[in-house]
Tab-separated table of C-alpha atoms in Angstrom:
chain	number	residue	atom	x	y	z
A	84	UNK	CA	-3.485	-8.770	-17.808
A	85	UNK	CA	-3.529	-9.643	-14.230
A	86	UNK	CA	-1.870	-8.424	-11.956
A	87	UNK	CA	1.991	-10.013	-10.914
A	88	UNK	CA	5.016	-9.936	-8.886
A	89	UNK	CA	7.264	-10.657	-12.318
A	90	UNK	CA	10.473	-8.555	-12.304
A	91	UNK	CA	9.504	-6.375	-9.352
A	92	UNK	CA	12.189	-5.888	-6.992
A	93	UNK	CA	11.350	-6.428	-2.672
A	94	UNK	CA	12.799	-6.214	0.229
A	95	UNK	CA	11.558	-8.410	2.923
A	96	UNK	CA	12.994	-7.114	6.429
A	97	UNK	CA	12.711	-10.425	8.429
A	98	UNK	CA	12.904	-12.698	5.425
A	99	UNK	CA	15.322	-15.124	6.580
A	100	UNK	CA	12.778	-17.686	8.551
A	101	UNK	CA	9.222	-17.833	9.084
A	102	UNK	CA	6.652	-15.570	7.345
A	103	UNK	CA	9.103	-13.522	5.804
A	104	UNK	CA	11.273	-16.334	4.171
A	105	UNK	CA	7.477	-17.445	3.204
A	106	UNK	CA	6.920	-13.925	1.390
A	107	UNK	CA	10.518	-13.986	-0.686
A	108	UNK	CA	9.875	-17.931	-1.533
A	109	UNK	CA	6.590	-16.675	-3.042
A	110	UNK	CA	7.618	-13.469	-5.120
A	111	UNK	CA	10.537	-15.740	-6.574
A	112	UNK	CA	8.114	-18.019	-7.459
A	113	UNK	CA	6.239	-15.193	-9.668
A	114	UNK	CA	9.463	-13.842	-11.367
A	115	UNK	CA	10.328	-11.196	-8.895
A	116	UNK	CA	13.836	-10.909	-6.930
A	117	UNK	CA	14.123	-10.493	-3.343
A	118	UNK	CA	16.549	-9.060	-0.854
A	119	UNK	CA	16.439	-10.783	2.387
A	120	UNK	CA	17.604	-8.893	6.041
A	121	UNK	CA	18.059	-9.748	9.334
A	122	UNK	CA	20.179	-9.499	11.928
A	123	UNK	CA	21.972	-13.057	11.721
A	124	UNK	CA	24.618	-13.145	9.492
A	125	UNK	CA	24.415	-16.983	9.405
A	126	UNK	CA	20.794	-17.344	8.713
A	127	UNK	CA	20.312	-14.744	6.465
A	128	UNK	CA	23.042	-16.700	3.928
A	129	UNK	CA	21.846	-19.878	4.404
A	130	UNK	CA	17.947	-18.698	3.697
A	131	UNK	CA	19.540	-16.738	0.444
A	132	UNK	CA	21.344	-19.814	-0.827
A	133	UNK	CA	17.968	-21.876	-0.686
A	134	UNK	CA	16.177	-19.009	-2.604
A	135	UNK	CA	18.290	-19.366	-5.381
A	136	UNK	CA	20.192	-16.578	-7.161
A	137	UNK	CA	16.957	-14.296	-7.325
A	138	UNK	CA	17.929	-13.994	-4.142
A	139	UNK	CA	20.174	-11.927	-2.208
A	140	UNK	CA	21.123	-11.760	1.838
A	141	UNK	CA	21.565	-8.469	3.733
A	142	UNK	CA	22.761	-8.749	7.390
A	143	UNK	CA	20.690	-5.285	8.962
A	144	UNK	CA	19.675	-4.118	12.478
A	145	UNK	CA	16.436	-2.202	12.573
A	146	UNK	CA	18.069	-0.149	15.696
A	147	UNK	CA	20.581	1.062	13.392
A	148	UNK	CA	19.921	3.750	10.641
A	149	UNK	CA	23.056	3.528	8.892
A	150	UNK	CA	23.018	-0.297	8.410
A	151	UNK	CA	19.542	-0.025	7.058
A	152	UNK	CA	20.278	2.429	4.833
A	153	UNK	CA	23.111	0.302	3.850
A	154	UNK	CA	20.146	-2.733	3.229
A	155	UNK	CA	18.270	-0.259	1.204
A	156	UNK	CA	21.759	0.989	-1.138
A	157	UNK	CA	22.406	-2.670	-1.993
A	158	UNK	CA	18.976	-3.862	-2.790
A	159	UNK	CA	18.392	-0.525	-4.511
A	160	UNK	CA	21.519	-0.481	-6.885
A	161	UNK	CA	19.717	-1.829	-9.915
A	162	UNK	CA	16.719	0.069	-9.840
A	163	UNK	CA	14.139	1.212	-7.302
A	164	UNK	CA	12.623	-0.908	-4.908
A	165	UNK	CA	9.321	-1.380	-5.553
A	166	UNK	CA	7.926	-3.655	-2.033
A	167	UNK	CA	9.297	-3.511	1.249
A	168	UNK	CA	7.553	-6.672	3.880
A	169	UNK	CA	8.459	-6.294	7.431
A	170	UNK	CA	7.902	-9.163	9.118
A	171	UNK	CA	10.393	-9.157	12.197
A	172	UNK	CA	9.665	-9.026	15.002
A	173	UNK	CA	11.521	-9.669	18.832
A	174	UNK	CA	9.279	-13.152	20.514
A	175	UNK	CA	12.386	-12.509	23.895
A	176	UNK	CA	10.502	-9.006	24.622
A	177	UNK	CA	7.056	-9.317	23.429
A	178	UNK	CA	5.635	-9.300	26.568
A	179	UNK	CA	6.334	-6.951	29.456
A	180	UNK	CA	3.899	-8.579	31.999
A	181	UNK	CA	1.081	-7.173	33.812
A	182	UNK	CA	0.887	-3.809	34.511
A	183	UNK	CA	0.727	-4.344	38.828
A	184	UNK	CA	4.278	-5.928	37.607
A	185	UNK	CA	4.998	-3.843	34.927
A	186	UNK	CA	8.973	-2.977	34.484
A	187	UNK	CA	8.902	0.733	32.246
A	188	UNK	CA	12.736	-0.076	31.198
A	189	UNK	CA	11.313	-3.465	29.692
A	190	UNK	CA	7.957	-2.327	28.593
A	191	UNK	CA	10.088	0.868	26.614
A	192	UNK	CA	11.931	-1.673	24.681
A	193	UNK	CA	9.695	-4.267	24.038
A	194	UNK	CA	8.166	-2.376	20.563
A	195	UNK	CA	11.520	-1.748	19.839
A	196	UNK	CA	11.472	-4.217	16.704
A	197	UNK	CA	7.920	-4.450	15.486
A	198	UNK	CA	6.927	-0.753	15.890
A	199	UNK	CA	9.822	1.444	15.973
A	200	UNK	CA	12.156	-0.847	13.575
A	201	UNK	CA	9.456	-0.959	11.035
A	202	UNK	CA	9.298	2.714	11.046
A	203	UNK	CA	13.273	3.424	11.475
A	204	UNK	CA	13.171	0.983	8.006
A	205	UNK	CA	10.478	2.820	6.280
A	206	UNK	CA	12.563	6.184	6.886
A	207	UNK	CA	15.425	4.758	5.134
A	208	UNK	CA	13.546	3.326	2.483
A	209	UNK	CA	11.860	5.944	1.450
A	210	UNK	CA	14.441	7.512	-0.893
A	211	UNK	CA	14.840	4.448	-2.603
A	212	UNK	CA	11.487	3.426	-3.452
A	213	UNK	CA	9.661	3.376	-6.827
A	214	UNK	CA	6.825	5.626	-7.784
A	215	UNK	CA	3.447	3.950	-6.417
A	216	UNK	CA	5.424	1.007	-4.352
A	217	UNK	CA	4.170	-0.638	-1.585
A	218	UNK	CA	5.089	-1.322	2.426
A	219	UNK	CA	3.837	-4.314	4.412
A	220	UNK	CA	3.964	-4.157	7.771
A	221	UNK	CA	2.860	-6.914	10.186
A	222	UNK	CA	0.564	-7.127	13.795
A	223	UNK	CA	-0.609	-10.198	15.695
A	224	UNK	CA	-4.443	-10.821	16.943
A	225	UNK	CA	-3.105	-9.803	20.403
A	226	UNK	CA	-4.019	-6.472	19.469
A	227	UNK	CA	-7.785	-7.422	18.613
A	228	UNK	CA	-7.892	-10.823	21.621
A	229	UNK	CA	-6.256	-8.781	24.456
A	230	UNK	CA	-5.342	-12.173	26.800
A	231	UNK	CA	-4.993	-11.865	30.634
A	232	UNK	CA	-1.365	-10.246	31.779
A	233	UNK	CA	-0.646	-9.097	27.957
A	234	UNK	CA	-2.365	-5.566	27.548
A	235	UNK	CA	0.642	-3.806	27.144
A	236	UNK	CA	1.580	-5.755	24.675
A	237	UNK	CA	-1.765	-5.464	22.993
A	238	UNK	CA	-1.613	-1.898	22.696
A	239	UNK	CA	1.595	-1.971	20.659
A	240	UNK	CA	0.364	-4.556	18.547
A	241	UNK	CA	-2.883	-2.412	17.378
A	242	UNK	CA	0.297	0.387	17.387
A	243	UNK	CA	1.109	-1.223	14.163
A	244	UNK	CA	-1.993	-1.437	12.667
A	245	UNK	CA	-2.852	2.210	13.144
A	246	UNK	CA	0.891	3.310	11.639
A	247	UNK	CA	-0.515	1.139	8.414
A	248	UNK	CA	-3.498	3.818	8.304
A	249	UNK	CA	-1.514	6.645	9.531
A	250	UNK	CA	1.177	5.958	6.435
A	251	UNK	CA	-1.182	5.129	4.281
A	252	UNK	CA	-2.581	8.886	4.078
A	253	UNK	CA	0.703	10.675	4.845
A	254	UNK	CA	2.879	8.426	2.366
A	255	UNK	CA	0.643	8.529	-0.948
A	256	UNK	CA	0.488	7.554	-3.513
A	257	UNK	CA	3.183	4.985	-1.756
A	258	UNK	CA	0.384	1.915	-0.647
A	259	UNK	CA	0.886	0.963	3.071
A	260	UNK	CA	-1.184	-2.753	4.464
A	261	UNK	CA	-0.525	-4.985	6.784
A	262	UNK	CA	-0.817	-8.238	7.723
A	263	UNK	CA	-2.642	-9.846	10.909
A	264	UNK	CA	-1.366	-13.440	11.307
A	265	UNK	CA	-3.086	-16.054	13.540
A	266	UNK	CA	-1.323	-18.904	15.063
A	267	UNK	CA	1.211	-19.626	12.322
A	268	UNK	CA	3.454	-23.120	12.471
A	269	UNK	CA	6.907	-21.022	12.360
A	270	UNK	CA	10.318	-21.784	14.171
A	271	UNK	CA	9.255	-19.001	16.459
A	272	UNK	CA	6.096	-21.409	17.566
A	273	UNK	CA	8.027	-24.824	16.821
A	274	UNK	CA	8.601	-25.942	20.620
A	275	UNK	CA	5.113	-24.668	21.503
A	276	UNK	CA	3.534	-27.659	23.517
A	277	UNK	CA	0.686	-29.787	21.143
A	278	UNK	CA	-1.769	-29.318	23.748
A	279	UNK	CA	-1.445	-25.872	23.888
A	280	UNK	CA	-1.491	-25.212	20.149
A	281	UNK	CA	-4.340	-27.252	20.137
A	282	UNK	CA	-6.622	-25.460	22.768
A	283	UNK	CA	-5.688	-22.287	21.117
A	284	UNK	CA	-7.150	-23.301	17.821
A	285	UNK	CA	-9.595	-25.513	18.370
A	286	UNK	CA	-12.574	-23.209	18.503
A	287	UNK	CA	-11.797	-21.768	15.155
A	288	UNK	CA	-13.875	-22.219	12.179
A	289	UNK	CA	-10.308	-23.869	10.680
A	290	UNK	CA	-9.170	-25.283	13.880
A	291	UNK	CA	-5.201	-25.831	13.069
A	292	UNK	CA	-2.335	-23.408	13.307
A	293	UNK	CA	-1.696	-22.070	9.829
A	294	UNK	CA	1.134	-22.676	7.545
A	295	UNK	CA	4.097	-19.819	6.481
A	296	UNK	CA	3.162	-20.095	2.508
A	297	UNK	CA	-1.030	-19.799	3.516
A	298	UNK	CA	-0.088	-15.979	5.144
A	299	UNK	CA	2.566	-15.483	2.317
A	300	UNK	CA	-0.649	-15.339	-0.153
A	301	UNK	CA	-2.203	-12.316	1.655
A	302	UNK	CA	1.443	-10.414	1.824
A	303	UNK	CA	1.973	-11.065	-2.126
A	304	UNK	CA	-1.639	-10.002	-2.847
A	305	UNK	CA	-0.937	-6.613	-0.934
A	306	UNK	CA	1.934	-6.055	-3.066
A	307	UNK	CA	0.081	-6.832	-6.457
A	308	UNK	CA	-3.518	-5.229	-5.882
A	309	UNK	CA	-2.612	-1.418	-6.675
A	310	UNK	CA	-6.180	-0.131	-5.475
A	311	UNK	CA	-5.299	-1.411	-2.175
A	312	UNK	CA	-3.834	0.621	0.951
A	313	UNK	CA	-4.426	1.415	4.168
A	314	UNK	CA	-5.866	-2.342	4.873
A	315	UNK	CA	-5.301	-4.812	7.357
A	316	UNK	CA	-6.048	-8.527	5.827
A	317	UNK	CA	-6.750	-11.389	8.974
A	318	UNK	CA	-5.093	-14.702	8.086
A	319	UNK	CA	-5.943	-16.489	11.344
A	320	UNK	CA	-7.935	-19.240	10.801
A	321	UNK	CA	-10.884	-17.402	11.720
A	322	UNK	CA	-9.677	-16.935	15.340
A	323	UNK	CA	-10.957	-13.151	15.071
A	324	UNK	CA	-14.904	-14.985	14.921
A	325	UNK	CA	-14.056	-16.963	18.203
């Protein structure tokens, strides 16, 4: 039998727009049930009321232990969880500046979401997690295209990615991936100018920004392929090749 999603139980940290919401569409889809968190108490009920009631809404801070081990009690009180996505992240403070420029108060805060909320979660979730489950974690190319101005925030970025390794070893047989979106049409990029999506994808072998439910394929594959950890997967268009 192949592998499949079908009365697994997830938690996608982030899951209440964009990628995330993407991720919980698609393991509903395949029979699974999903516990969406995020911070806004508004969006995360209206995104749980379009999933349908395989769906349930959390309102959770990554800065705050006890909430998210209050995320982790709920979605965990009829039976382990057996996935937990993170796919939040903070676009107001993912950039510092340049380092001639560079504020330290800012530049301390700005992996605040991605890096250290995605670990803060994974310590809380950790007690309520299945035999053999599975963490998700999520990095942008910025880490592998370093641009002019953004190294700081490059270096957090590829912070991610080696966490996914790092966990990977020192969490077994738990199975830790990640994800490594490209350009991605998202409310988070929805008042980006055409022209400058455009130049920014153009050069790829699939030159268009890429669609929520096209990355939600590599996070559900992650969460089905049990000989998997420790892997990054590159949904970006082939940007990486440019």
């Amino acid at each position: 039998m192949p592998p499949t999603l079908a009365g697994a139980n997830l938690v996608v940290i982030g899951g209440s727009s964009g990628l995330g919401y993407a991720v919980a569409e698609g393991a509903i889809a395949e029979g699974a049930r999903a516990t969406i968190a995020s911070s806004g108490a508004a969006k995360v009920e209206a995104a749980a009321a379009r999933l349908g009631n395989q769906a349930a809404g959390v309102v959770a801070d990554v800065a705050d232990g006890a909430s998210l081990e209050a995320l982790f009690a709920a979605a965990g009180a009829g039976g382990p969880v057996d996935h937990l996505v993170f796919t939040a992240g903070d676009w107001s403070r993912r950039n510092p500046g340049p380092v001639a420029e560079l504020d330290f108060d800012a530049a301390a805060a700005a992996p605040a979401v991605r890096f250290w909320g995605a670990l803060r979660a994974i310590k809380h979730a950790l007690p309520h997690l299945a035999e053999g489950a599975s963490i998700t974690l999520t990095s942008g190319l910025v880490a592998h295209r370093p641009m002019k101005g953004r190294g700081f925030a490059s270096a957090f970025g590829g912070a991610v990615e080696h966490l996914v390794r790092g966990l990977a070893v020192d969490l077994a047989p738990i199975r830790v991936n990640g994800v490594c979106p490209g350009l991605i049409a998202t409310e988070a990029t929805a008042n980006f100018p055409e022209e400058m999506a455009r130049r920014f994808t153009q050069g790829q072998p699939i030159p268009r920004m890429g669609q929520p439910a096209e990355v939600a394929q590599a996070y559900l594959y992650l969460m089905r392929g049990a000989y998997t950890t420790g892997q990054v997967l590159f949904v970006d268009g082939g940007r990486l090749l440019t």
